[in-house]
mmCIF file of C-alpha atoms in Angstrom:
data_model
loop_
_atom_site.group_PDB
_atom_site.id
_atom_site.type_symbol
_atom_site.label_atom_id
_atom_site.label_comp_id
_atom_site.label_asym_id
_atom_site.label_seq_id
_atom_site.Cartn_x
_atom_site.Cartn_y
_atom_site.Cartn_z
ATOM 1 C CA MET A 551 -0.248 -0.128 -0.279
ATOM 2 C CA ASN A 552 2.860 2.767 0.602
ATOM 3 C CA THR A 553 4.305 2.041 -2.624
ATOM 4 C CA GLN A 554 1.132 2.152 -3.925
ATOM 5 C CA LEU A 555 0.334 5.439 -2.930
ATOM 6 C CA PHE A 556 3.485 6.505 -3.524
ATOM 7 C CA LEU A 557 3.767 5.477 -6.916
ATOM 8 C CA TRP A 558 -0.062 6.780 -7.370
ATOM 9 C CA VAL A 559 1.597 10.037 -6.536
ATOM 10 C CA ASN A 560 4.713 9.816 -8.395
ATOM 11 C CA ASP A 561 2.433 9.426 -11.357
ATOM 12 C CA PHE A 562 0.881 13.118 -10.751
ATOM 13 C CA ALA A 563 3.418 14.536 -10.519
ATOM 14 C CA ARG A 564 4.440 13.156 -13.926
ATOM 15 C CA GLY A 565 1.008 14.619 -15.101
ATOM 16 C CA THR A 566 1.750 18.283 -13.516
ATOM 17 C CA PRO A 567 5.130 19.665 -14.366
ATOM 18 C CA TRP A 568 3.289 23.077 -14.004
ATOM 19 C CA LEU A 569 3.180 22.305 -10.702
ATOM 20 C CA HIS A 570 6.826 21.321 -10.266
ATOM 21 C CA ALA A 571 8.750 24.628 -9.154
ATOM 22 C CA VAL A 572 6.099 25.635 -6.731
ATOM 23 C CA VAL A 573 5.869 22.303 -5.054
ATOM 24 C CA VAL A 574 10.056 21.472 -4.956
ATOM 25 C CA GLY A 575 10.500 25.111 -3.670
ATOM 26 C CA TYR A 576 8.037 24.467 -0.587
ATOM 27 C CA ALA A 577 9.536 21.359 0.153
ATOM 28 C CA ALA A 578 12.852 22.737 0.457
ATOM 29 C CA TYR A 579 11.934 25.745 1.467
ATOM 30 C CA GLY A 580 8.473 25.360 3.120
ATOM 31 C CA LEU A 581 10.084 25.553 6.720
ATOM 32 C CA VAL A 582 9.952 29.224 6.517
ATOM 33 C CA VAL A 583 5.947 29.046 6.884
ATOM 34 C CA PHE A 584 6.586 27.191 10.304
ATOM 35 C CA ALA A 585 8.990 29.430 11.425
ATOM 36 C CA ALA A 586 6.810 32.716 10.658
ATOM 37 C CA LEU A 587 3.715 30.722 12.630
ATOM 38 C CA MET A 588 6.078 29.987 15.873
ATOM 39 C CA VAL A 589 6.582 33.878 15.803
ATOM 40 C CA ALA A 590 2.904 34.449 15.314
ATOM 41 C CA GLY A 591 2.634 32.206 18.121
ATOM 42 C CA TRP A 592 4.641 34.249 20.463
ATOM 43 C CA TRP A 593 2.892 37.176 19.544
ATOM 44 C CA SER A 594 -0.199 36.096 19.944
ATOM 45 C CA ALA A 595 0.531 34.618 23.521
ATOM 46 C CA ARG A 596 2.220 38.132 24.284
ATOM 47 C CA GLY A 597 -1.462 40.299 23.632
ATOM 48 C CA GLN A 598 -3.320 36.966 25.485
ATOM 49 C CA ALA A 599 -1.520 38.449 28.629
ATOM 50 C CA ALA A 600 -1.543 34.962 30.523
ATOM 51 C CA VAL A 601 1.213 32.948 31.297
ATOM 52 C CA PRO A 602 0.340 29.204 29.914
ATOM 53 C CA PRO A 603 0.139 30.544 26.303
ATOM 54 C CA MET A 604 2.848 32.213 26.463
ATOM 55 C CA ALA A 605 4.746 28.972 28.069
ATOM 56 C CA ALA A 606 3.164 26.730 25.002
ATOM 57 C CA ALA A 607 5.084 29.281 22.663
ATOM 58 C CA ILE A 608 8.141 29.316 24.273
ATOM 59 C CA TRP A 609 7.627 25.007 23.956
ATOM 60 C CA THR A 610 7.121 25.350 20.447
ATOM 61 C CA PRO A 611 10.705 25.432 19.088
ATOM 62 C CA LEU A 612 11.951 23.567 21.914
ATOM 63 C CA GLY A 613 9.520 20.758 21.384
ATOM 64 C CA MET A 614 10.418 20.434 17.570
ATOM 65 C CA LEU A 615 14.207 20.763 18.400
ATOM 66 C CA ALA A 616 13.482 17.661 20.621
ATOM 67 C CA ALA A 617 11.168 15.532 18.446
ATOM 68 C CA LEU A 618 14.303 16.316 16.141
ATOM 69 C CA GLY A 619 16.168 14.528 18.609
ATOM 70 C CA VAL A 620 14.083 11.628 19.198
ATOM 71 C CA ASN A 621 13.651 11.053 15.026
ATOM 72 C CA GLN A 622 17.339 10.575 14.747
ATOM 73 C CA PRO A 623 18.147 7.365 16.420
ATOM 74 C CA VAL A 624 14.654 6.114 15.150
ATOM 75 C CA ALA A 625 15.962 6.978 11.609
ATOM 76 C CA ASP A 626 19.251 5.114 11.846
ATOM 77 C CA LEU A 627 17.717 2.191 13.760
ATOM 78 C CA VAL A 628 14.960 2.008 11.193
ATOM 79 C CA GLY A 629 17.609 2.763 7.850
ATOM 80 C CA GLU A 630 14.989 3.161 4.986
ATOM 81 C CA ALA A 631 16.345 3.625 1.836
ATOM 82 C CA ARG A 632 14.519 6.428 0.154
ATOM 83 C CA PRO A 633 12.575 5.944 -2.700
ATOM 84 C CA TYR A 634 14.322 6.657 -5.420
ATOM 85 C CA ALA A 635 17.091 4.251 -4.422
ATOM 86 C CA ALA A 636 14.789 1.589 -3.623
ATOM 87 C CA MET A 637 12.708 2.204 -7.215
ATOM 88 C CA PRO A 638 15.076 2.716 -10.415
ATOM 89 C CA GLY A 639 12.513 5.187 -13.181
ATOM 90 C CA VAL A 640 10.778 7.190 -10.855
ATOM 91 C CA LEU A 641 10.580 10.787 -11.084
ATOM 92 C CA VAL A 642 12.754 12.702 -8.665
ATOM 93 C CA LEU A 643 12.245 16.140 -8.031
ATOM 94 C CA ALA A 644 13.892 15.956 -4.706
ATOM 95 C CA HIS A 645 17.796 16.694 -4.503
ATOM 96 C CA ARG A 646 19.305 13.226 -3.487
ATOM 97 C CA SER A 647 20.772 12.151 -0.222
ATOM 98 C CA THR A 648 22.020 9.242 1.593
ATOM 99 C CA ASP A 649 19.949 10.150 4.442
ATOM 100 C CA PRO A 650 17.353 7.416 5.724
ATOM 101 C CA SER A 651 13.769 7.637 4.858
ATOM 102 C CA PHE A 652 11.590 6.957 7.580
ATOM 103 C CA PRO A 653 10.888 9.056 9.322
ATOM 104 C CA SER A 654 10.629 12.431 7.468
ATOM 105 C CA ASP A 655 12.475 14.957 9.512
ATOM 106 C CA HIS A 656 10.503 17.749 7.909
ATOM 107 C CA ALA A 657 7.560 15.991 8.597
ATOM 108 C CA VAL A 658 8.340 15.371 12.191
ATOM 109 C CA MET A 659 9.112 19.152 12.586
ATOM 110 C CA ALA A 660 5.796 20.163 10.560
ATOM 111 C CA GLY A 661 4.064 17.758 13.147
ATOM 112 C CA ALA A 662 5.220 19.335 16.296
ATOM 113 C CA VAL A 663 5.123 22.479 15.378
ATOM 114 C CA THR A 664 1.606 22.259 14.809
ATOM 115 C CA ALA A 665 0.781 20.299 17.565
ATOM 116 C CA GLY A 666 2.954 23.172 19.773
ATOM 117 C CA LEU A 667 0.680 25.852 17.917
ATOM 118 C CA PHE A 668 -2.262 24.381 18.842
ATOM 119 C CA LEU A 669 -1.525 24.674 22.640
ATOM 120 C CA VAL A 670 -0.923 28.322 22.005
ATOM 121 C CA ARG A 671 -4.201 29.250 19.648
ATOM 122 C CA ARG A 672 -6.347 26.844 18.349
ATOM 123 C CA SER A 673 -6.603 28.722 14.589
ATOM 124 C CA LEU A 674 -2.841 29.043 14.237
ATOM 125 C CA GLY A 675 -2.951 25.106 14.912
ATOM 126 C CA VAL A 676 -5.125 24.967 12.299
ATOM 127 C CA ILE A 677 -3.275 27.028 9.947
ATOM 128 C CA ALA A 678 0.029 25.159 10.604
ATOM 129 C CA ALA A 679 -1.987 21.890 10.581
ATOM 130 C CA VAL A 680 -2.967 22.406 6.535
ATOM 131 C CA ALA A 681 0.584 23.463 6.153
ATOM 132 C CA ALA A 682 1.920 20.518 7.733
ATOM 133 C CA VAL A 683 0.078 18.231 5.224
ATOM 134 C CA VAL A 684 0.774 20.254 2.157
ATOM 135 C CA MET A 685 4.239 20.082 3.190
ATOM 136 C CA ALA A 686 4.020 16.331 4.181
ATOM 137 C CA PHE A 687 2.301 15.592 0.526
ATOM 138 C CA SER A 688 5.459 17.782 -1.016
ATOM 139 C CA ARG A 689 8.047 15.747 -0.112
ATOM 140 C CA VAL A 690 6.364 12.632 -1.487
ATOM 141 C CA TYR A 691 5.509 14.361 -4.892
ATOM 142 C CA ILE A 692 8.970 15.129 -5.138
ATOM 143 C CA ALA A 693 9.969 11.569 -4.208
ATOM 144 C CA ALA A 694 11.587 12.269 -0.724
ATOM 145 C CA HIS A 695 10.087 10.063 1.001
ATOM 146 C CA TYR A 696 7.098 7.330 1.038
ATOM 147 C CA PRO A 697 4.109 8.298 2.045
ATOM 148 C CA GLY A 698 4.516 6.045 5.282
ATOM 149 C CA ASP A 699 7.527 8.687 6.188
ATOM 150 C CA VAL A 700 5.945 11.607 6.144
ATOM 151 C CA LEU A 701 2.873 10.271 8.192
ATOM 152 C CA ALA A 702 4.752 8.515 11.474
ATOM 153 C CA GLY A 703 7.370 11.999 11.228
ATOM 154 C CA LEU A 704 4.095 13.854 11.439
ATOM 155 C CA VAL A 705 3.205 11.720 13.881
ATOM 156 C CA LEU A 706 6.229 11.335 15.528
ATOM 157 C CA GLY A 707 6.047 15.212 16.288
ATOM 158 C CA ALA A 708 3.234 15.648 17.575
ATOM 159 C CA VAL A 709 3.799 13.356 20.327
ATOM 160 C CA VAL A 710 6.687 14.432 21.462
ATOM 161 C CA SER A 711 5.767 17.859 21.458
ATOM 162 C CA LEU A 712 2.907 17.035 23.291
ATOM 163 C CA ALA A 713 4.483 15.104 25.651
ATOM 164 C CA GLY A 714 7.627 16.931 26.418
ATOM 165 C CA TYR A 715 5.101 19.863 27.199
ATOM 166 C CA LEU A 716 3.219 18.094 29.641
ATOM 167 C CA VAL A 717 7.170 17.231 30.982
ATOM 168 C CA VAL A 718 8.173 20.983 30.822
ATOM 169 C CA ARG A 719 4.759 22.974 31.615
ATOM 170 C CA ARG A 720 4.782 23.537 35.269
ATOM 171 C CA PRO A 721 8.212 24.272 35.547
ATOM 172 C CA LEU A 722 8.453 26.927 32.147
ATOM 173 C CA GLU A 723 5.286 28.938 33.466
ATOM 174 C CA TRP A 724 7.065 29.253 36.800
ATOM 175 C CA LEU A 725 10.325 30.820 34.837
ATOM 176 C CA LEU A 726 7.820 32.843 32.838
ATOM 177 C CA ARG A 727 6.303 34.254 36.094
ATOM 178 C CA LEU A 728 9.843 35.072 37.154
ATOM 179 C CA ALA A 729 10.702 36.620 33.736
ATOM 180 C CA GLU A 730 7.556 39.311 34.138
ATOM 181 C CA ARG A 731 8.829 40.435 37.064
ATOM 182 C CA SER A 732 12.266 41.370 35.069
ATOM 183 C CA PRO A 733 13.122 43.573 32.390
ATOM 184 C CA LEU A 734 11.738 40.701 29.640
ATOM 185 C CA ARG A 735 8.083 41.700 30.808
ATOM 186 C CA PRO A 736 7.756 43.370 27.662
ATOM 187 C CA LEU A 737 8.712 40.405 25.337
ATOM 188 C CA LEU A 738 6.316 38.204 27.404
ATOM 189 C CA THR A 739 3.214 40.210 27.704
ATOM 190 C CA THR A 740 1.082 43.380 27.360
ATOM 191 C CA ALA A 741 -0.719 43.067 30.226
ATOM 192 C CA PRO A 742 0.300 46.121 32.598
ATOM 193 C CA GLN A 743 2.214 45.292 35.898
ATOM 194 C CA LYS A 744 0.876 45.169 38.721
ATOM 195 C CA GLY A 745 0.645 48.279 41.313
ATOM 196 C CA SER A 746 1.927 50.100 37.924
ATOM 197 C CA ALA A 747 -0.466 53.304 37.280
#
């Protein structure tokens, strides 16, 4: 099934040369979208003037890095070859790599950021989820991954992000409450300081 889905997407890529530049560009540089969404998450949390959203906003990039850290040994352990290495003759739009295919690093990052942003503001999480699905599809479209690679990456990224947040939430919120009494306060909240005129 995994291979059949990959071949279906690869056939779709062959029939849509007008899409190549856009999809290849997003597959390679679409992570900039997730970086912008994380900045939007921080700005949104700052405007909400509450500690829990800001804790989630600060955790989101950290959770993404944690998910990547978990993914590397998993990918090395599985050691799955890229589709273009296993199936000669497929259309390859990706830059060839010797890195393992399963799970997809790009999908792990997208899944982790999406999960984190849902904790900040649901609307941002929805936007990130759409961007993540498009990222996952683009990675299969360019023949960098099988569908199972990107699906596993999205799930792994989201699970690590959410599980990590459960572990760090309370200490992170405590640190933020301390930071709100410091010169960093304007970066963390728009709420007026207690006792200020």
